[in-house]
Structure formats: structure tokens, C-alpha cells
Amino acid sequence: MQITSPVRPPLVTGGKTYHDVTADVCRPVESAPSKAWIAALGFALMLLGFGLYCVYRLVWDGIGMWGLNKTIGWSWDITNFVWWIGIGHAGTLISAILLLFRQKWRTSINRAAEAMTIFAVISAAMFPVLHMGRPWVGYWPLPLPNTFGSLWVNFNSPLLWDVFAISTYFTVSLVFWYLGLVPDFATIRDRATSKFRQIFYGMLSMGWDGAAKTWSRYEAVALVLAGVSAPLVLSVHTIVSMDFATSLIPGWHTTIFPPYFVSGAIFSGFAMVLTLMLITRVVFRLEDYITIEHIESMNKIIVLTGSIVGIAYISELFIAWYSGVPYESYCFLNRATGPYWWAYAMMMSCNVITPQLFWLRFVRRNIVITFILSIIVNIGMWFERFVIICTSLHRDYLPSSWAYFKPTMYDVGVYLFSFGVFFTLFFLFTKFFPVINMSELKAVLKSSSGSSNSQSNKRA
Amino acid sequence: MASGKKFLVGVFDDESVLIDAIGKIRNSGVKIFEVYTPFPVHGLDSALGYKPSNLPVAAFLFGLVGTITALTMEIGMMGFDWPMIIGGKPFIPLPDFIPITFELTVLFSALGMVFTFLIISDLNPFKLPLMFDKRSTDDKFVMAIDIESNHSRSNEETITSLLRENGASEVNSKTFE
């Protein structure tokens, strides 16, 4: 039996038994959809519909529909790409790295966070493909033989590394998530009353029976998957940052980028997990499973990674001055005081200043403040990527090519489209899949629930 | 595999009672067919005498295949098939090959291990599981004992009472067609 500190607060409140866990988590799956859920899905589909029109115009007429110009070739598109990819990182961090560190509080939130990862990666991957301008030749970055007698792709290019990193990340996350879902699908299958539900969840559960031998293998697989996912998630954002860091643009050409991007990714990802979970726990009445302790733990990670990001900003400024490189110094001075000063101010205040409130215990444990701050962090992290990408590009070496970026309706529309994709998938997930990992939660229930619903606890 | 056979199914409410019962039942010489639990119970595989899985070794080997595939592809394409000078770098710039080599190592090892797991555990979308008790995916711990294979040592009544003595809350019999 596992030993837990008696001073540590319980992870599951309300004295839940194993059967209560099953009943509470399966309830949304088994009952008719609520009005709030239908309204939410309708809103997501509306975003999707409007976004789809913008994507159609963009693909038909070309990426000139965006506000890009000759100087600023990367703007909202790549900003959105990096932002979504970053958001995805929290899911893998929760499922893999916190598993290796034996953080039991992850069990209540890992399922939803991993789902968020997968949907965020889908939203992210859309942007580079659309930015190609000709998405139907989107397979060109793959090392395939071609009509020139196999002129291969350039393996020196970080953009190509990104193709491999993101497709591997997506595949491994999807497999890890699905494997975790299999035992829970079996639970739903065995509770099912309708024939359709039995067949549907029966196929999804792949004939899972919960045999001790299978569980023993399953745990070995989960541990190794966590072991390979942990360096994988770090590598993905490292490679994304290399898209910038290996170029010669002042403001991008920085060795600090990999750790700075990874901590920024975890920072924004946890903020997004909080935003989603604070709503989910209320809508699906899961307050006993996603408790204030979980929220506080996530807030602690936010204040840690937010402070790392803050130190990275300050280091960048210091090095720009200390290196004595005029281009680098000018770039950072221009970021803070040039035409995009307002974006820089947004980034600094949302990412560095307001998250520091989480040093206060009552702020970490206040749901309303946490919710507002989590949205502020997400806004701040979007502006961070915009500042890095756009302000580094807009003043080219020759003043005659200086430009300013103004978004068009299609910049906004495609961004809304990515939200539409993300939320449609997320809402479908919350309705048809178990949002909490039941089997993992049951495994830690006894040692962490503080309840005495079992014989062994009474004896002990 | 189990068709036509008759099983005794012991249902337990608590995992620590189950672990104690497994030890005692195995000591009395009765062979346990399999135990079904709603979640991975700590210490269950050692109580049943299962050896740790070799799947991590499979993962390592698949990973090795991924590393070799990636390096062969990169070195073959850029170094031999169509060498080009890019940024004044050598034809085989090994540091540049590391990211993709790492990604493919992870991809091969994860997918290879998961598919091996699915195959050896006989899990696929069209498989119908043998459920001794449907509550074993909810909150019950279920022990199945094959009566035929224990025929020489004990009969149905002695196994039933053995299960009862060791804390089973229900003992049912189940035959698969």
C-alpha cells in the first residue's frame, strides 16, 4: 500500500467510493446533453462556420488576403501556430512529466489536459499548412521521391525538423491518450443499456477485460510512454524556437530561445488547462474531483514558469545591451519603444506582472481570480509570440522597406476558425468521452481521499 | 479459449482483501485462472506470481530501429543520393540530423511498443471480452478459478468455501458457451 503524508490534503473530497467515481464520471456520457452543452457546441460551430468561409477565401485567393506584406511575411499565422503548440504542452507535461515525478494530483486532470493537447496541436498544425498558400501540396516537406529524380528535402532546416517534431508529437500524444481511455471505455461499455452504446464503446474499448496480466503490461507501457514523451515535449518547443533562433534576424538569433520557449509553453498551457477545467468542473459537477488543491497546484506551476519567462525577457534585454551588437540593441529598444510598444507592454504586464499575484495563497485558492488571470496569461502569451515575430521583422535593414502590419478580416477569421476547431472537438470530447481518468483515479483514491469507505482503512 | 469450461467466480469488494486471498488460495494449491480489477492494483502481479513485462525491451529495440532508419535516410539522401552544399556545411552535417533522428526514435519506440502490447494482450476493436462479472470494470475485484484444471486436487465445494473464507463477498459459477 502506498503511504501518503497525513498533513497533505485529500485529492478527492466528499468521501467517494469506487462506484461513486464511476457513476459521477459516466453521468455526462450517459445522460442526454444539457442545454448549456448544446449552446456551447452551437457557439463553437458558429465560429467554425465563419472561419471556414475565411479559410475558403484564403485558399482560393491566396495568402495575400492576410495583412502580410513583403517585409512582414510571418505574422498572425505563425503567432497562432506557436501559441497553440505551446498550449498543447501542458497536457503532455501533466500526463508524462508529473507521472514520472509521482504527482498524484495529476490523475483528476490528465485526461482533459491530454485531450486539450491533441486538439491544440490540430489547431496549430493548420497554420503552417495554410501559410504554404497551396495546402494541397502540403505533403512536399515529406522526404518523398519526386519528378526531379529525387531532389530530397533539406535536413539542415529547422522548418523540416518541425514537420517531424510536430507529427511525432501528435501521434505519440494521441496513442498515449487513447491507451488511457481504453479501460474507461470498457467501464462505459459494461454499464451500457442500449445496444448501440454497447457496440460503440465495445469497439473503442478493444475488448478490454481488466485482467491482472494486461494491467501489468499496461503499466509498463504507460511508464515507458511517459519516459519517451517527457523529452519529446521538451524537444518539440525547442525545435519550434529553432525556427527563429537559427535565422540571422536580430531579435530571433538568440541561444536563450529553447528554454525560454519551453517554459513559456508550459506557462500558457497550464493557463489554458485552468480556463477549461474551471468551466468543466462546474458544468459537469466534478468539484469533488477537481478541487481547490488541484487549482492551487496548477497556479504554483504558473507562477514558477511565469517567473522563468520574466527572467528570460530581462536576460534578452540585458544581453542586447551587453553584447554591444548595434542591430540587437536597436531591435530590443524598438520593441519596447517603437510602433509596437503597446504589444510589448501587453506582453510584459500580462506575463510578468499579473501572474506574480499567485505568490499570495488566497489568490491561488480563489476561483474567480484564477479564472481571470488564466485568460490574461493566454492573452499575454499570444502577444509574446506576436512581439517576437512581428517586431523583429517589421524594421528591415533598409529603412525603405520598413512596414507596419495591419490584420485583415481573414487574419481574425482564420484565428477564429482555429478556436472553432478546438472548441468543437473539446465539447464533443466532454460529452462522449469520460473527462476524468477513472481507472487512475480509483488507484489513488484510497491513499488520497481521506475517506474510510473500505475495510482495510477501518482495520488500519 | 475458455469455451465450455466451468469457472468459479469470486467477487471481492476490497483490493487488500483480494491480495491476501490470492496468497492463501495459491498456497492451498488451487490454481487461479485470472484476476480482473477495475484499476491496476499495486502488488497484484507479484501476488499472482507474474514476471515483470519485457515490453520495455521491445520499446528499446523499436527505438533502435527508429534511430537507424532516420540516420540511414538522412545520410543516404543528403550525403550520397544528391549531395548539395547548403550554407557551406559538409554533406553529412551530423548535428543537424540529431533532431529528426531523436523524433523518429521516439515515434518508432512508442508505436512499436503500443502495437506489441495490443497484439500480445489480444486487444482489437472486434474482440469480444470474456467478462466473468461486469462489475469488474466498476468497483469489484473478480477472481476466476477454472474447475477442470483444479480437478485433481479439489472440487467445487472446497474452492467455494476457500473463496468465502478468504473474504469473497459472492461466489458465482460461470460457463462460457
Coordinates of C-alpha atoms in Angstrom, one line a residue, chain A residues 46-270:
Chain A
M46 CA -20.7 29.2 -35.4
L47 CA -17.0 30.1 -35.1
L48 CA -16.2 27.1 -37.2
G49 CA -18.7 28.2 -39.9
F50 CA -17.5 31.8 -40.1
G51 CA -13.9 30.6 -40.0
L52 CA -14.5 28.1 -42.8
Y53 CA -15.6 30.9 -45.1
C54 CA -12.4 32.9 -44.3
V55 CA -10.3 29.8 -44.9
Y56 CA -12.1 29.2 -48.2
R57 CA -11.3 32.8 -49.4
L58 CA -7.8 32.5 -48.1
V59 CA -7.1 29.3 -50.0
W60 CA -9.0 30.4 -53.2
D61 CA -7.5 33.9 -53.4
G62 CA -4.1 33.3 -51.8
I63 CA -2.4 34.4 -48.5
G64 CA -2.4 38.0 -49.8
M65 CA -5.9 38.0 -48.1
W66 CA -3.9 38.2 -44.8
G67 CA -2.3 41.5 -43.9
L68 CA 1.1 40.2 -44.8
N69 CA 3.5 42.3 -46.9
K70 CA 6.9 42.0 -48.4
T71 CA 8.7 42.8 -45.1
I72 CA 6.4 41.1 -42.7
G73 CA 5.9 37.6 -44.1
W74 CA 5.2 35.9 -40.8
S75 CA 2.6 37.5 -38.5
W76 CA -0.7 36.3 -37.0
D77 CA -0.4 32.9 -38.8
I78 CA 2.9 31.9 -37.2
T79 CA 1.9 33.6 -33.9
N80 CA -1.2 31.5 -33.7
F81 CA 0.8 28.4 -34.6
V82 CA 3.3 28.9 -31.8
W83 CA 0.6 29.9 -29.4
W84 CA -1.5 26.7 -30.0
I85 CA 1.5 24.4 -29.9
G86 CA 2.6 26.0 -26.6
I87 CA -0.9 25.4 -25.1
G88 CA -0.6 21.8 -26.0
H89 CA 2.5 21.3 -24.0
A90 CA 0.7 21.4 -20.6
G91 CA -1.2 18.2 -21.4
T92 CA 1.9 16.2 -22.0
L93 CA 3.6 17.8 -19.0
I94 CA 0.7 16.7 -16.8
S95 CA 0.5 13.2 -18.3
A96 CA 4.2 12.4 -18.7
I97 CA 6.4 14.5 -16.5
L98 CA 4.1 14.7 -13.5
L99 CA 3.7 10.9 -13.8
L100 CA 7.4 10.4 -13.6
F101 CA 7.5 12.7 -10.6
R102 CA 4.7 10.7 -9.0
Q103 CA 2.5 13.7 -8.6
K104 CA -0.9 12.1 -7.8
W105 CA -2.9 15.3 -8.2
R106 CA -2.5 14.9 -12.0
T107 CA -4.9 12.0 -12.1
S108 CA -8.0 14.2 -12.0
I109 CA -7.0 16.5 -14.8
N110 CA -4.7 14.5 -17.1
R111 CA -7.4 13.1 -19.4
A112 CA -8.9 16.6 -20.2
A113 CA -5.4 18.1 -20.4
E114 CA -4.2 15.5 -22.9
A115 CA -7.4 16.0 -25.0
M116 CA -6.6 19.7 -25.0
T117 CA -3.0 18.9 -26.2
I118 CA -4.3 16.9 -29.1
F119 CA -6.9 19.4 -30.2
A120 CA -4.4 22.3 -29.8
V121 CA -1.9 20.5 -32.0
I122 CA -4.6 20.1 -34.6
S123 CA -5.4 23.8 -34.4
A124 CA -1.7 24.7 -34.6
A125 CA -0.7 22.4 -37.5
M126 CA -3.3 24.1 -39.6
F127 CA -1.4 27.4 -39.7
P128 CA 1.9 26.3 -41.3
V129 CA -0.2 24.3 -43.9
L130 CA -2.4 27.3 -44.7
H131 CA 0.7 29.6 -44.8
M132 CA 2.1 27.5 -47.6
G133 CA -0.6 29.1 -49.7
R134 CA -1.1 25.8 -51.5
P135 CA -2.3 23.4 -48.9
W136 CA -2.9 20.6 -51.4
V137 CA 0.8 20.2 -51.9
G138 CA 1.3 20.2 -48.1
Y139 CA 3.0 16.8 -48.4
W140 CA 6.0 18.3 -50.0
P141 CA 8.0 18.6 -46.8
L142 CA 8.0 14.8 -46.5
P143 CA 11.1 13.1 -47.8
L144 CA 9.4 11.5 -50.9
P145 CA 10.9 10.8 -54.2
N146 CA 9.9 13.4 -56.8
T147 CA 9.9 14.2 -60.5
F148 CA 13.4 15.6 -60.4
G149 CA 14.9 12.2 -59.8
S150 CA 14.6 12.6 -56.1
L151 CA 15.9 16.0 -55.0
W152 CA 15.3 15.4 -51.3
V153 CA 14.1 17.7 -48.6
N154 CA 16.7 19.8 -46.7
F155 CA 17.5 18.0 -43.4
N156 CA 19.5 21.1 -42.3
S157 CA 16.4 23.2 -42.0
P158 CA 14.6 23.6 -38.6
L159 CA 11.4 24.0 -40.6
L160 CA 11.7 20.4 -41.7
W161 CA 12.7 19.4 -38.1
D162 CA 9.4 20.9 -37.1
V163 CA 7.4 18.7 -39.5
F164 CA 8.9 15.6 -37.9
A165 CA 8.7 17.0 -34.4
I166 CA 5.0 18.0 -34.6
S167 CA 3.8 14.9 -36.4
T168 CA 5.6 12.7 -33.9
Y169 CA 4.3 14.7 -31.0
F170 CA 0.8 14.5 -32.3
T171 CA 1.0 10.7 -32.9
V172 CA 2.6 9.8 -29.6
S173 CA 0.2 12.1 -27.7
L174 CA -2.8 10.6 -29.4
V175 CA -1.7 7.0 -28.7
F176 CA -0.9 7.8 -25.1
W177 CA -4.3 9.4 -24.6
Y178 CA -6.2 6.6 -26.3
L179 CA -4.4 3.9 -24.3
G180 CA -5.5 5.7 -21.2
L181 CA -9.1 5.8 -22.4
V182 CA -9.3 2.1 -23.2
P183 CA -10.1 0.8 -19.6
D184 CA -12.6 3.7 -19.1
F185 CA -14.4 2.8 -22.4
A186 CA -14.7 -0.7 -21.0
T187 CA -16.4 0.7 -17.9
I188 CA -18.9 2.6 -20.0
R189 CA -19.4 -0.5 -22.2
D190 CA -20.2 -2.7 -19.2
R191 CA -22.7 -0.1 -17.8
A192 CA -24.3 0.5 -21.2
T193 CA -28.0 -0.3 -21.5
S194 CA -28.5 0.3 -25.2
K195 CA -27.2 -2.0 -28.0
F196 CA -25.7 0.9 -29.9
R197 CA -23.8 2.1 -26.9
Q198 CA -22.5 -1.4 -26.2
I199 CA -21.2 -1.8 -29.7
F200 CA -19.8 1.7 -30.0
Y201 CA -17.9 1.7 -26.7
G202 CA -17.2 -2.0 -27.1
M203 CA -15.2 -1.3 -30.2
L204 CA -13.5 1.7 -28.6
S205 CA -12.5 -0.4 -25.6
M206 CA -10.9 -3.1 -27.9
G207 CA -12.2 -5.9 -25.8
W208 CA -10.6 -4.7 -22.5
D209 CA -11.4 -7.0 -19.6
G210 CA -9.1 -5.7 -16.9
A211 CA -7.1 -8.9 -16.4
A212 CA -4.2 -8.6 -14.0
K213 CA -1.8 -9.7 -16.7
T214 CA -3.0 -7.0 -19.1
W215 CA -2.8 -4.4 -16.3
S216 CA 0.7 -5.4 -15.5
R217 CA 1.8 -4.9 -19.2
Y218 CA -0.3 -1.8 -19.5
E219 CA 1.5 -0.1 -16.6
A220 CA 4.9 -1.0 -18.2
V221 CA 3.7 0.6 -21.4
A222 CA 2.4 3.7 -19.7
L223 CA 5.6 4.2 -17.8
V224 CA 7.8 3.9 -21.0
L225 CA 5.4 6.1 -23.0
A226 CA 5.7 8.7 -20.2
G227 CA 9.5 8.3 -20.3
V228 CA 9.7 9.0 -24.1
S229 CA 7.0 11.7 -24.0
A230 CA 8.9 13.8 -21.5
P231 CA 11.9 14.5 -23.6
L232 CA 9.7 14.6 -26.7
V233 CA 7.6 17.5 -25.4
L234 CA 10.8 19.4 -24.5
S235 CA 12.1 18.8 -28.0
V236 CA 9.0 20.0 -29.8
H237 CA 9.1 23.5 -28.5
T238 CA 12.9 23.6 -28.6
I239 CA 12.6 22.9 -32.3
V240 CA 9.8 25.4 -32.8
S241 CA 12.1 28.0 -31.2
M242 CA 14.9 27.0 -33.5
D243 CA 12.7 28.1 -36.5
F244 CA 13.6 31.5 -35.2
A245 CA 16.9 31.0 -33.3
T246 CA 18.8 29.6 -36.3
S247 CA 17.9 32.5 -38.5
L248 CA 20.0 35.7 -38.6
I249 CA 17.2 38.2 -37.8
P250 CA 18.1 40.4 -34.8
G251 CA 15.7 39.5 -32.1
W252 CA 15.4 35.9 -33.2
H253 CA 19.1 34.9 -33.3
T254 CA 19.3 34.0 -29.6
T255 CA 20.5 30.9 -27.8
I256 CA 18.2 31.5 -24.9
F257 CA 15.2 30.6 -27.1
P258 CA 14.8 26.9 -26.4
P259 CA 14.4 27.0 -22.6
Y260 CA 12.6 30.3 -22.9
F261 CA 10.0 28.9 -25.3
V262 CA 9.5 25.7 -23.4
S263 CA 8.8 27.5 -20.1
G264 CA 6.5 29.9 -21.9
A265 CA 4.7 26.9 -23.5
I266 CA 4.1 25.3 -20.1
F267 CA 3.1 28.6 -18.7
S268 CA 0.4 29.3 -21.3
G269 CA -0.6 25.6 -21.4
F270 CA -1.4 25.5 -17.7

